[in-house]
Coordinates of C-alpha atoms and ligand atoms in Angstrom, one line a residue:
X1 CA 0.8 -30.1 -30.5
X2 CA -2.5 -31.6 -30.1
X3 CA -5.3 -29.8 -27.9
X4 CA -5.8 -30.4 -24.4
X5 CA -9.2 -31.2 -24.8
X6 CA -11.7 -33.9 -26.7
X7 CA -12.8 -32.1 -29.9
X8 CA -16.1 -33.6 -29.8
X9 CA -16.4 -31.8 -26.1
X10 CA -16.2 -28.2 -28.1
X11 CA -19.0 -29.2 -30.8
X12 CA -21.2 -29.9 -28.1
X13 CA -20.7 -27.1 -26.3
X14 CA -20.9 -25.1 -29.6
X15 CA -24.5 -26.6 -30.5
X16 CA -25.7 -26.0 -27.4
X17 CA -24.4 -22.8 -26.9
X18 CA -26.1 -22.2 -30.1
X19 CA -29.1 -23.3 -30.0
X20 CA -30.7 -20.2 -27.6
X21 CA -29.7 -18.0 -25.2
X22 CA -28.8 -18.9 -21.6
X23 CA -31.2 -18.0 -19.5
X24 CA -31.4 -16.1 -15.5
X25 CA -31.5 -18.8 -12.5
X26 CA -34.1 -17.8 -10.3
X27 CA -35.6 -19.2 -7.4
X28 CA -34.6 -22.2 -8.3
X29 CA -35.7 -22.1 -11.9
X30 CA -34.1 -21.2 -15.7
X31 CA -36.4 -18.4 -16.8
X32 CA -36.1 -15.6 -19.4
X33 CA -35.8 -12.2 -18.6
X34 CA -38.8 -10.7 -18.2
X35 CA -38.7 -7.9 -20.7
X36 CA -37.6 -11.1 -23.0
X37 CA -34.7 -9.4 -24.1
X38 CA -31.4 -11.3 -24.7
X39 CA -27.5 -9.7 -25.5
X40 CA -25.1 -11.2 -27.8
X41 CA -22.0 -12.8 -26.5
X42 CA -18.9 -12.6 -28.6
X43 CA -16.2 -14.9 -28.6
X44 CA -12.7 -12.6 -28.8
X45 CA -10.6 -14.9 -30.9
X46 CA -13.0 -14.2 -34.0
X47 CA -15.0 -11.1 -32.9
X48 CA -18.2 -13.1 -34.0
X49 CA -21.0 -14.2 -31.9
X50 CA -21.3 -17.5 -30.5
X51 CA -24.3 -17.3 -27.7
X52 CA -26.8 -15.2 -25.9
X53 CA -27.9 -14.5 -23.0
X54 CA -31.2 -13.3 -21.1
X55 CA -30.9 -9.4 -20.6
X56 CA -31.5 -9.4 -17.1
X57 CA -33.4 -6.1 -15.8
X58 CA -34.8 -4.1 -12.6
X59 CA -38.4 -6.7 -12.6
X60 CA -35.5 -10.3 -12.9
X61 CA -33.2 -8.8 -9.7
X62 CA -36.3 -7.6 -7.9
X63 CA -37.6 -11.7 -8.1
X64 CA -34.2 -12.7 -7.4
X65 CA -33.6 -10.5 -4.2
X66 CA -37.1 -12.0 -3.2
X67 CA -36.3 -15.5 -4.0
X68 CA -33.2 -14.8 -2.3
X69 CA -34.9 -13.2 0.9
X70 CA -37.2 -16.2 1.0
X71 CA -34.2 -18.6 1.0
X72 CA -32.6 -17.0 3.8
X73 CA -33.6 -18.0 7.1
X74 CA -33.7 -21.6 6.3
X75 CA -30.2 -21.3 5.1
X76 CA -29.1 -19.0 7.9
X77 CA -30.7 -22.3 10.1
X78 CA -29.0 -24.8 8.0
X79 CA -26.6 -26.8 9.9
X80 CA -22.9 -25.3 9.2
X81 CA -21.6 -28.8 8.7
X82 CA -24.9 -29.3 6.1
X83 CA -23.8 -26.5 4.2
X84 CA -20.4 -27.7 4.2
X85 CA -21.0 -30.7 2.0
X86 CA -23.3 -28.8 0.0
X87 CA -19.9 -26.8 -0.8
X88 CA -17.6 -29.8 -1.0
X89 CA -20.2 -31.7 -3.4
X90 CA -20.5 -28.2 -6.0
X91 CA -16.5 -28.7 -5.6
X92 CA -16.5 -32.0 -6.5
X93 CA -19.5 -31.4 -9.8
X94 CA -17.2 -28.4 -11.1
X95 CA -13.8 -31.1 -11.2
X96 CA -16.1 -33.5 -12.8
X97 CA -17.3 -30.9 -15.4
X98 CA -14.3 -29.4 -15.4
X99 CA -13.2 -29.5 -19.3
X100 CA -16.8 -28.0 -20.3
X101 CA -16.1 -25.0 -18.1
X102 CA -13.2 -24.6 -19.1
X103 CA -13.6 -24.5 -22.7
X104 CA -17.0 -22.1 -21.9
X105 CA -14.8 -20.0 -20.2
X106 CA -11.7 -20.0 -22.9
X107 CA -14.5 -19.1 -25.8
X108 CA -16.1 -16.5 -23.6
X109 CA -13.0 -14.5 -22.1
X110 CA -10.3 -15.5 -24.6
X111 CA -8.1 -17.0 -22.2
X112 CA -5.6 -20.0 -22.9
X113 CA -7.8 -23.4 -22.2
X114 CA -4.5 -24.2 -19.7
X115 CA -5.6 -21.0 -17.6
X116 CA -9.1 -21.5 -17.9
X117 CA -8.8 -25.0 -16.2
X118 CA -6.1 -24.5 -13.7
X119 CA -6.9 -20.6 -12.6
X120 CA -10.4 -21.3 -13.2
X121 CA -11.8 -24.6 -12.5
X122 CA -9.4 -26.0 -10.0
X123 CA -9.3 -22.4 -8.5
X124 CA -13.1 -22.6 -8.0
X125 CA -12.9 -26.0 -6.5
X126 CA -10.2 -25.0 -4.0
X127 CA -11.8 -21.7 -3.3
X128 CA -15.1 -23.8 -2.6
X129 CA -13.3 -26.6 -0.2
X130 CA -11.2 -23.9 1.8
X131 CA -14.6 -21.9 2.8
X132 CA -16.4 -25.4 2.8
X133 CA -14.2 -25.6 6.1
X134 CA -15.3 -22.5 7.3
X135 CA -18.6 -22.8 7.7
X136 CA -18.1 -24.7 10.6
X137 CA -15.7 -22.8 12.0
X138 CA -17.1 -18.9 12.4
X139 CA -17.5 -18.8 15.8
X140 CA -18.0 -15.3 18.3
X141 CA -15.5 -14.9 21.2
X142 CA -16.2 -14.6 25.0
X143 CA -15.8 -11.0 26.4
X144 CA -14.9 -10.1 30.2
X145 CA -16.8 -6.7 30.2
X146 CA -15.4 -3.9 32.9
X147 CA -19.3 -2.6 34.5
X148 CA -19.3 -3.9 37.8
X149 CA -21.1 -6.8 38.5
X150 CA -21.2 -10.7 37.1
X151 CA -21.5 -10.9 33.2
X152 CA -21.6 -13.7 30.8
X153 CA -20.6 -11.6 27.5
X154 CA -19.8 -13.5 24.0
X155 CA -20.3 -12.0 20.4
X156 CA -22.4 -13.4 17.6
X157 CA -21.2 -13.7 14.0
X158 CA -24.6 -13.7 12.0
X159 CA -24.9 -14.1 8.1
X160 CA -25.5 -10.5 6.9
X161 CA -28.5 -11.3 4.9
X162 CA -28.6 -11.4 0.5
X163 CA -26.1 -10.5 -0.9
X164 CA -25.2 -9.0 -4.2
X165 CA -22.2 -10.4 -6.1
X166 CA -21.2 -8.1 -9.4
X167 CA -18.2 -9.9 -10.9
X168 CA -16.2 -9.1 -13.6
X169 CA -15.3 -10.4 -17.2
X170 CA -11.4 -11.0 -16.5
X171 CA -11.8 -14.6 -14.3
X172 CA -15.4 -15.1 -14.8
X173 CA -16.1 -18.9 -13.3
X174 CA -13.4 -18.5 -10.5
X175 CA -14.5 -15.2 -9.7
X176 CA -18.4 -15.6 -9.7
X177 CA -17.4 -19.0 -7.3
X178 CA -15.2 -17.0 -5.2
X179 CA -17.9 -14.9 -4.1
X180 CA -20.6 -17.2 -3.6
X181 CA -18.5 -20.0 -1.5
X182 CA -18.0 -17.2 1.3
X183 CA -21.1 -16.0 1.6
X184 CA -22.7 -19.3 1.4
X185 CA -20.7 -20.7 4.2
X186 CA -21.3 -17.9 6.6
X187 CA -25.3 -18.6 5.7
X188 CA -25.6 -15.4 3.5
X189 CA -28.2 -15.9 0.0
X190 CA -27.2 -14.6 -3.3
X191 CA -28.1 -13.2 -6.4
X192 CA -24.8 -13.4 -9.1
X193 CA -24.1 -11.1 -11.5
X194 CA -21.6 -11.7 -13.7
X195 CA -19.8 -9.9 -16.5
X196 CA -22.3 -8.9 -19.8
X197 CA -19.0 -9.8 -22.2
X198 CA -18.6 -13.5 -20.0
X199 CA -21.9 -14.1 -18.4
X200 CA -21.5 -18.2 -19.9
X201 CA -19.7 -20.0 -17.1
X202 CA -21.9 -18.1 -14.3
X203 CA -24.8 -20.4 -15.8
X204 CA -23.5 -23.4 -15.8
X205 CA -22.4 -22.8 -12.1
X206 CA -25.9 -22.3 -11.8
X207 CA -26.8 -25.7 -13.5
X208 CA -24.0 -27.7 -10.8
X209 CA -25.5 -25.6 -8.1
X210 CA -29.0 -27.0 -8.6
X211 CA -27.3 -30.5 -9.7
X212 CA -25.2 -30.4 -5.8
X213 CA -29.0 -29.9 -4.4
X214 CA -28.3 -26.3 -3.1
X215 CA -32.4 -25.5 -2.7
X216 CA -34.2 -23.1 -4.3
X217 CA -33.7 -19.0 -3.9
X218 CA -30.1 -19.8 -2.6
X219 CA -28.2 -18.5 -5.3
X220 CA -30.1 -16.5 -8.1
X221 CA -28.2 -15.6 -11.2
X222 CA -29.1 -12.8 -13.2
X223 CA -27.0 -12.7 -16.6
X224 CA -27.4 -8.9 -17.5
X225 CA -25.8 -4.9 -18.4
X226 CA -24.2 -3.3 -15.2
X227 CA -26.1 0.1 -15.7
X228 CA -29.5 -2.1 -15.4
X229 CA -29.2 -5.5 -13.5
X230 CA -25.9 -4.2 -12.0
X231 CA -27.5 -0.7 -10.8
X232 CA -30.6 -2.7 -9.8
X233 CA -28.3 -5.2 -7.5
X234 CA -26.8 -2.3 -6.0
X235 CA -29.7 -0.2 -4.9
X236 CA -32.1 -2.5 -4.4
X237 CA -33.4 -2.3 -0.6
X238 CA -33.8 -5.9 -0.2
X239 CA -30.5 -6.9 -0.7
X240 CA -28.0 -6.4 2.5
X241 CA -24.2 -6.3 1.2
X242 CA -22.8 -6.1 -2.1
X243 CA -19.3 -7.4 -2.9
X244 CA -18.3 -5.9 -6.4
X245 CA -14.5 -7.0 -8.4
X246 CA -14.2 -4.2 -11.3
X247 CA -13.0 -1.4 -12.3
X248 CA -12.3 1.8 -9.6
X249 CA -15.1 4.1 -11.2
X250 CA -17.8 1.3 -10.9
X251 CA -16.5 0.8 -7.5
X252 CA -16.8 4.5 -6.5
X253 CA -20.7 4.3 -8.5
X254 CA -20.8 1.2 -6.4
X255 CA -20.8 3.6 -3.1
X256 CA -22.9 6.3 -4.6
X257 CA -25.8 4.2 -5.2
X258 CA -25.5 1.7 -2.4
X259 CA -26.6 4.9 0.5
X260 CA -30.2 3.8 0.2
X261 CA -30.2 1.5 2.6
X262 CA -26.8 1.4 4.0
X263 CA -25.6 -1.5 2.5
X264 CA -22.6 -3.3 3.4
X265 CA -20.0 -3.3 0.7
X266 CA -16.4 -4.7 0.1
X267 CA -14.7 -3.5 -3.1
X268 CA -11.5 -5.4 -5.0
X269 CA -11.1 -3.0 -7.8
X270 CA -8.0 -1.4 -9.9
X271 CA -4.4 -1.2 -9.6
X272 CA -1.1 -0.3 -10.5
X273 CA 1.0 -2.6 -9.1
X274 CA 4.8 -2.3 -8.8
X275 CA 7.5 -5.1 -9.4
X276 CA 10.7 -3.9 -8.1
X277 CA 13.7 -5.7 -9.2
X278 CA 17.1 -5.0 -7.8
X279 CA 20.6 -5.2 -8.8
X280 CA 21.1 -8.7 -6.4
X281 CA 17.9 -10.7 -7.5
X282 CA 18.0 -14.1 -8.9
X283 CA 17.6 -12.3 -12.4
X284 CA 16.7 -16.0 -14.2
X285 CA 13.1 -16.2 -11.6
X286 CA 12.7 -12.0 -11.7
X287 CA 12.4 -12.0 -15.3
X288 CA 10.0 -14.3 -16.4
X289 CA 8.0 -13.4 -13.4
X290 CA 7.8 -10.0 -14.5
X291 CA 7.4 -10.8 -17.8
X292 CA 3.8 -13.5 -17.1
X293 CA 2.7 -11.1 -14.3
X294 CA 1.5 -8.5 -17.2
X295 CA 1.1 -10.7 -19.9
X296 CA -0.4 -13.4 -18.2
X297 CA -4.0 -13.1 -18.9
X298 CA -3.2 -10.9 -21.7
X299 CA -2.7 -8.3 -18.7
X300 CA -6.4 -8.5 -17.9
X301 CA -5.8 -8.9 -14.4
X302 CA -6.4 -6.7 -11.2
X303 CA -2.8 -7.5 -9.7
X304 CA -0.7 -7.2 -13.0
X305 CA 2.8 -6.1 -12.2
X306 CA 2.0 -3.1 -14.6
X307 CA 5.0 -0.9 -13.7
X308 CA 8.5 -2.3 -13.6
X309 CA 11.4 -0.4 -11.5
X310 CA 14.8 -2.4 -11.8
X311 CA 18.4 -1.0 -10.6
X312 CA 20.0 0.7 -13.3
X313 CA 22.7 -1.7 -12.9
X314 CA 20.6 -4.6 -14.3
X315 CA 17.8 -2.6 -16.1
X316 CA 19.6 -3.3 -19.8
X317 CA 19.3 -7.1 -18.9
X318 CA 15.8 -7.0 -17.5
X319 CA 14.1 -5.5 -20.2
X320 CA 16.2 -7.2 -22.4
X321 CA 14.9 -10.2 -21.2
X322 CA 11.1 -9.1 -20.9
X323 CA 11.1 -8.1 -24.4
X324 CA 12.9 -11.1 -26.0
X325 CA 10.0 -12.9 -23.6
X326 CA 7.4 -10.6 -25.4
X327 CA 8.3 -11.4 -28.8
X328 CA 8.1 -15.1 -28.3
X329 CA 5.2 -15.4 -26.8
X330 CA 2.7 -17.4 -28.5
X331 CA -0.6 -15.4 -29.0
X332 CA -3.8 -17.0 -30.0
X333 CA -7.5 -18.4 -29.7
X334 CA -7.7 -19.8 -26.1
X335 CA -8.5 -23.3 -27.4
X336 CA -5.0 -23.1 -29.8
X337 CA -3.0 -25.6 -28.7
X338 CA 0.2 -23.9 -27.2
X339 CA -1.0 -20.4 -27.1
X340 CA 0.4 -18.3 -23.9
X341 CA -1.3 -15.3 -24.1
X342 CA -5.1 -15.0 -25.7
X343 CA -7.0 -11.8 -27.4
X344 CA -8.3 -8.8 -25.3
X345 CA -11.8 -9.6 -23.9
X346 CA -13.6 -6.7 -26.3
X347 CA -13.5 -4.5 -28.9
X348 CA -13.9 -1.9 -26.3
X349 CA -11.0 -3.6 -24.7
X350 CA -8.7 -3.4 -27.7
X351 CA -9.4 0.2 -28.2
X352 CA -8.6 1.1 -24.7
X353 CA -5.5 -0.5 -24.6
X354 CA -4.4 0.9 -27.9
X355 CA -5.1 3.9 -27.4
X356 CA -3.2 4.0 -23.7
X357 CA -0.1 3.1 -26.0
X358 CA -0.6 6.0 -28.1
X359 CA -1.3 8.5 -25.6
X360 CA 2.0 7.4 -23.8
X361 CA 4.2 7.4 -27.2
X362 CA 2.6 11.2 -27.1
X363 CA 3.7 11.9 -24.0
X364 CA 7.4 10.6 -25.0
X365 CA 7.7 6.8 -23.8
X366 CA 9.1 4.6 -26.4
X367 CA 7.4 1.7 -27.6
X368 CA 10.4 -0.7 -27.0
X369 CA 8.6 -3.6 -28.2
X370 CA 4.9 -4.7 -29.4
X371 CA 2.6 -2.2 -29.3
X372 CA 0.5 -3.0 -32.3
X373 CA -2.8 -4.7 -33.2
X374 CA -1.5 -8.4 -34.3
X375 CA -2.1 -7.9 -38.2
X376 CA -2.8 -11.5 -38.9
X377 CA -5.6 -11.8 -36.5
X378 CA -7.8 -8.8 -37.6
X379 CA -11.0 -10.6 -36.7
X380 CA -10.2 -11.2 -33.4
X381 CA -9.1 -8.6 -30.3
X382 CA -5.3 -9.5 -30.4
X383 CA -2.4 -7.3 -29.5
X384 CA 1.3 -7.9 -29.0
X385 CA 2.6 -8.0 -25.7
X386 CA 4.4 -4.7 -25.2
X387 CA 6.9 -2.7 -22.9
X388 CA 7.5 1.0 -22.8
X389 CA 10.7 2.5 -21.9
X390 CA 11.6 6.0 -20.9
X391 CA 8.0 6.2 -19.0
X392 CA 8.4 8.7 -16.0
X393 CA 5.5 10.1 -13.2
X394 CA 3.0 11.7 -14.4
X395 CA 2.3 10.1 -17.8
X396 CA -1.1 8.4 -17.9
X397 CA 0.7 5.3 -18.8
X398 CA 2.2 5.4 -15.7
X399 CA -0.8 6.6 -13.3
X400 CA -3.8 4.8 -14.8
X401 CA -4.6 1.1 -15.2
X402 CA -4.3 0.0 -18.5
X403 CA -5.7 -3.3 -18.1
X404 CA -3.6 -5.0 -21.0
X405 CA -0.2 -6.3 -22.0
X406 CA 1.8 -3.1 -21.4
X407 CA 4.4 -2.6 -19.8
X408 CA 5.9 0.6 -18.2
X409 CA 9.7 -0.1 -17.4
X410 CA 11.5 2.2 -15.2
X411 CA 14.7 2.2 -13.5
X412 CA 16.0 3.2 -9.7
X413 CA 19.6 3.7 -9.2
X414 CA 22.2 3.5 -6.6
X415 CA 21.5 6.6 -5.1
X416 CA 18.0 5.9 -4.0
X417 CA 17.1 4.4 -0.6
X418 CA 14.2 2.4 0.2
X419 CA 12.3 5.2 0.8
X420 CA 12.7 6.7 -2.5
X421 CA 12.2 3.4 -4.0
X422 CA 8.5 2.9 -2.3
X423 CA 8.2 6.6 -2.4
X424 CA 8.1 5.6 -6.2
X425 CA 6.3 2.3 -5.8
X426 CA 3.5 3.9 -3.7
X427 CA 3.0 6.9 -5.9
X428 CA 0.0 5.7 -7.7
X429 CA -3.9 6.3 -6.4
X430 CA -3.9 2.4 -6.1
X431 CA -2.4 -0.3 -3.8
X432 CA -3.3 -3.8 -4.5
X433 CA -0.4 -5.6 -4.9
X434 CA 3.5 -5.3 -5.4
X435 CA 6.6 -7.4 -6.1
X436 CA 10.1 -7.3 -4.9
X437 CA 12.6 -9.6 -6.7
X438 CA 16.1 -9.1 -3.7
X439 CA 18.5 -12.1 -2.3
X440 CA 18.5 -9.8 0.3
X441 CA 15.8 -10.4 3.2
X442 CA 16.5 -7.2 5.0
X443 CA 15.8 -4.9 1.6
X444 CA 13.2 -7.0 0.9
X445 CA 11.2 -7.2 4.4
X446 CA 12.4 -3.0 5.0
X447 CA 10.9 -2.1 1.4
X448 CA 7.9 -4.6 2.3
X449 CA 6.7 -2.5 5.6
X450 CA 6.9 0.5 3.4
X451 CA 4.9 -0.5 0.4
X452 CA 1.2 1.0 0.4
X453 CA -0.2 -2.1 -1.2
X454 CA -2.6 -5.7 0.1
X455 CA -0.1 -8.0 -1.0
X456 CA 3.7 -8.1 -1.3
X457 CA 5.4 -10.6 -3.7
X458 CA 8.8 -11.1 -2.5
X459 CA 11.1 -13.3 -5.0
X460 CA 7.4 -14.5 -6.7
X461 CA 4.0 -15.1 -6.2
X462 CA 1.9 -18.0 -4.8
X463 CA -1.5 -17.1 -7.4
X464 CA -4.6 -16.4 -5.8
X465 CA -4.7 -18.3 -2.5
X466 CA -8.6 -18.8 -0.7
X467 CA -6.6 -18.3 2.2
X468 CA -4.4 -15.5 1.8
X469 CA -6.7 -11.8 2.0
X470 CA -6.5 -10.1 -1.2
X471 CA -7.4 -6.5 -1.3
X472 CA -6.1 -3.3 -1.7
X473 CA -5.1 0.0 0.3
X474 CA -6.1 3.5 -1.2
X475 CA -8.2 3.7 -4.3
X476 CA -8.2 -0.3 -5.1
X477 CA -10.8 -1.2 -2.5
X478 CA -12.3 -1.8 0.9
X479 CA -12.4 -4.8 2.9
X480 CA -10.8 -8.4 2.1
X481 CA -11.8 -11.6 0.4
X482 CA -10.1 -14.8 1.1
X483 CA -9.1 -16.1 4.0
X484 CA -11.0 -15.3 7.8
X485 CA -11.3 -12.0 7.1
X486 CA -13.0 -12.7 3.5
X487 CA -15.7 -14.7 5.1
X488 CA -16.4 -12.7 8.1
X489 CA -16.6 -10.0 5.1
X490 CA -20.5 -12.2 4.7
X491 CA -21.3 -11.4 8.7
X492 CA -22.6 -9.2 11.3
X493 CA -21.2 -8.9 14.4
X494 CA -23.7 -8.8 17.5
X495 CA -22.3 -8.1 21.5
X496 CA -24.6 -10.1 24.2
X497 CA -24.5 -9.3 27.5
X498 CA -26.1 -11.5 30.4
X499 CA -26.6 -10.0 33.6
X500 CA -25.7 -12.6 35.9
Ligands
ADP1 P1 -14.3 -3.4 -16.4 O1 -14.0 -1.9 -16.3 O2 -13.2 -4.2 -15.9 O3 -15.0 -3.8 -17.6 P2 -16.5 -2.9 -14.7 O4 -16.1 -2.4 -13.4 O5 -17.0 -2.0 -15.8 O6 -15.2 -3.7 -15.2 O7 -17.5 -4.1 -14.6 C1 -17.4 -5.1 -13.6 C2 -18.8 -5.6 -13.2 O8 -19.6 -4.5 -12.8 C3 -19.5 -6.1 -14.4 O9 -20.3 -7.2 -14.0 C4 -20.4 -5.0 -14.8 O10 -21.6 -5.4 -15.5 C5 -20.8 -4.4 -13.5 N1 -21.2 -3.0 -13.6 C6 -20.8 -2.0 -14.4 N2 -21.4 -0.8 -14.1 C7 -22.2 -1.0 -13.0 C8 -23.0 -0.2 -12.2 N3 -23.2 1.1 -12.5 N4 -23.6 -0.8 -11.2 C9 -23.4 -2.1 -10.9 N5 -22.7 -2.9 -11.6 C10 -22.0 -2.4 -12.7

């Protein structure tokens, strides 16, 4: 099979990646980071390094928040439909550079080029032309107040000032877009940070944002360590609302740290998200959906269908399937031509998910398939895809998110109801998304109102829509992104009264 992309493309990228570190965007302006310091980036198909980038610190986010401040009113001011084709034209820049990003993005994270480019790039275009419409659309509402008298009473929905964007390394370039295209539209300023294992495709966004003719201060990007330009985002008093994707213990640090001056903050973080198949489903759609919703993205995803529950009277079949599914799958370098599922993101990453397979073989799961380090690729952070059987409550396996290609495969029988099934489902600290694979719409709708979780999957998933909310109950976040509610997320809301 030959590769989806020019080969000359990649050398370029390569030399220029090589030849010095990317550097912060601030103000309008590439600059180093002021302590000079740089971190290595490494590409997880060969566990060698491949770029820098400037090590962002406290001095770099304090002149970004500034730049960011300065930018604001005038972008506040901005007509909506002026900021609109400021969106729609950085749409249009990242199609037209779309196999550059998407080859950054494959080296960086590790994920196939195919993902990279259609999760990635034409998710950041589509995330940037659905808010592009918003901006002239957020609009306050006329209010009959109850005090005696005449009133003229309407609210106000007023950009909530800088905002801080902390993204993570698992969708880099769609995440990092996802985050500024809201805020932007509802008037809000930025300053980006993404991932220190991905920060690559963040600067180029930053190259295309200067390129659409976003002006200066708009968007600062600070390339960085979450415990310094991360912490410094977070409690730094000139910066208004911080929206954060990552892990639940960040999140909750997130909170901790943000008191100082009240910010605003939405959270996406963690979950465990259940895929319940039963005994009616259309067994040739429920498998290989819950087979690609945990090893899609090598299970590096927020909304991985990490724990399985099928009737007992198809579970033989199911896993069966998932596992025959597992061993096929082709596991590679992102750039690979054909390769499904890519390497883990880190060494650190590698470790973790290894060792989460250990500790549940310790606990009496069996390892029913994968499991193991992929022996042939020793430089780089590959594992096989892998599903555990005989996992029950209460094994970490079960409760905590892995954040890898493992499966926990369960099963439900004929004795339980619904409730017992979501009683199940729900019995995790997280609730960020589910599945339910039924021909029946009654079980399926029924089990829906009872799932604890943002999103319900029934019979498959339509990706990440920028119009459908995506968020979590309990312990995998506050607030929403996408849709309305994702970019009234980036505004205040002010009452008016008028005395008449
Ligand atoms: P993961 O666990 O998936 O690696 P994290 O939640 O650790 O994800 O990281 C997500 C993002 O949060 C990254 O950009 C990271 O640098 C940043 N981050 C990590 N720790 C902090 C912190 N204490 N304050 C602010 N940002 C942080």
């Amino acid at each position: 099979m030959n590769a989806p992309f020019a080969a000359a493309a990649l050398d370029q990228i390569r030399s220029e990646l090589a030849s010095g570190p990317r550097q912060l965007l601030i103000d309008g302006r590439f600059v180093p980071a002021a302590s000079g310091e740089t971190f290595d980036v490494v590409d997880p198909a060969t566990g060698q390094v491949f770029a820098s980038a400037a090590s962002g610190g406290r001095e770099d986010v304090d002149r970004a928040a500034q730049a960011a401040r300065r930018a604001f009113d005038g972008w506040a001011a901005t007509p909506p439909a002026q900021r609109a084709r400021l969106l729609l034209r950085l749409a249009d820049l990242i199609e037209a550079h779309g196999e550059r990003i998407a080859l950054t993005e494959s080296l960086d994270n590790g994920m196939p080029f195919m993902m990279a480019k259609f999760a990635g790039v034409m998710g950041a275009a589509d995330q940037l032309r659905y808010n592009a419409g918003w901006a002239t659309k957020i609009t306050g509402e006329t209010v009959q107040p109850s005090a005696p008298g005449e009133w003229h009473a309407f609210t106000l929905r007023e950009p909530v000032g800088v905002v801080g964007a902390i993204v993570p390394w698992n969708f880099p370039f769609v995440m990092s877009v996802a985050k500024i295209a809201p805020a932007l539209a509802a008037g809000c300023t930025v300053v980006l940070k993404p991932a220190e294992q991905t920060p690559l495709t963040a600067v180029i966004l930053g190259e295309l944002l200067l390129e659409a003719g976003f002006p200066a201060g708009i968007v600062n990007i600070v390339t960085g360590y979450g415990e310094t330009a991360g912490a410094a985002i977070v409690d730094h008093p000139g910066v208004d609302k911080v929206s954060f994707t990552g892990s639940t213990a960040v999140g909750k640090a997130i909170v901790r740290a943000s008191t100082g001056n009240l910010k605003r903050v939405t959270l996406e973080l963690g979950g465990k998200s259940p895929n319940i198949i039963f005994a009616d489903a259309d067994l040739s759609k429920a498998i290989p959906g819950a087979a690609m919703g945990i090893f899609g993205n090598a299970g590096q995803v927020c909304a991985a269908g990490s724990r399985l529950f099928v009737h007992e009277a198809v579970f033989d079949e199911v896993v069966e399937g998932i596992k025959e599914r597992a061993r096929t799958l082709k596991v590679g370098p992102g750039l690979a031509p054909g390769t499904e599922m890519g390497p883990l993101v880190s060494q650190e990453q590698l470790d973790r998910v290894l060792s989460y397979v250990e500790s549940g073989a310790g606990e009496g799961a069996t390892i029913s398939v994968g499991g193991q380090r992929l022996s042939d690729q020793d430089a780089g952070y590959f594992i096989q895809p892998t599903v555990l059987t005989g996992t029950v409550s209460g094994m970490r396996v079960v409760e905590e998110e892995i954040f890898g290609p493992v499966l926990c495969a369960m099963k439900f029988g004929e004795g339980d109801d619904l409730d017992a099934v979501a009683a199940q489902a729900n019995s995790t600290e997280y609730g960020l998304s589910s599945a339910i694979w039924t021909r029946d719409l009654s079980t399926a709708l029924k089990l829906c109102r009872r799932l604890k979780a943002g999103t319900v999957r029934i019979n498959g998933g339509a990706g990440v829509d920028p119009g459908l909310p995506l968020g979590g109950y309990k312990q995998s976040g506050w607030g929403r992104e996408n849709g309305r509610a994702g970019v009234e997320a980036y505004t205040e809301l002010k009452a008016v009264t008028v005395a008449l």
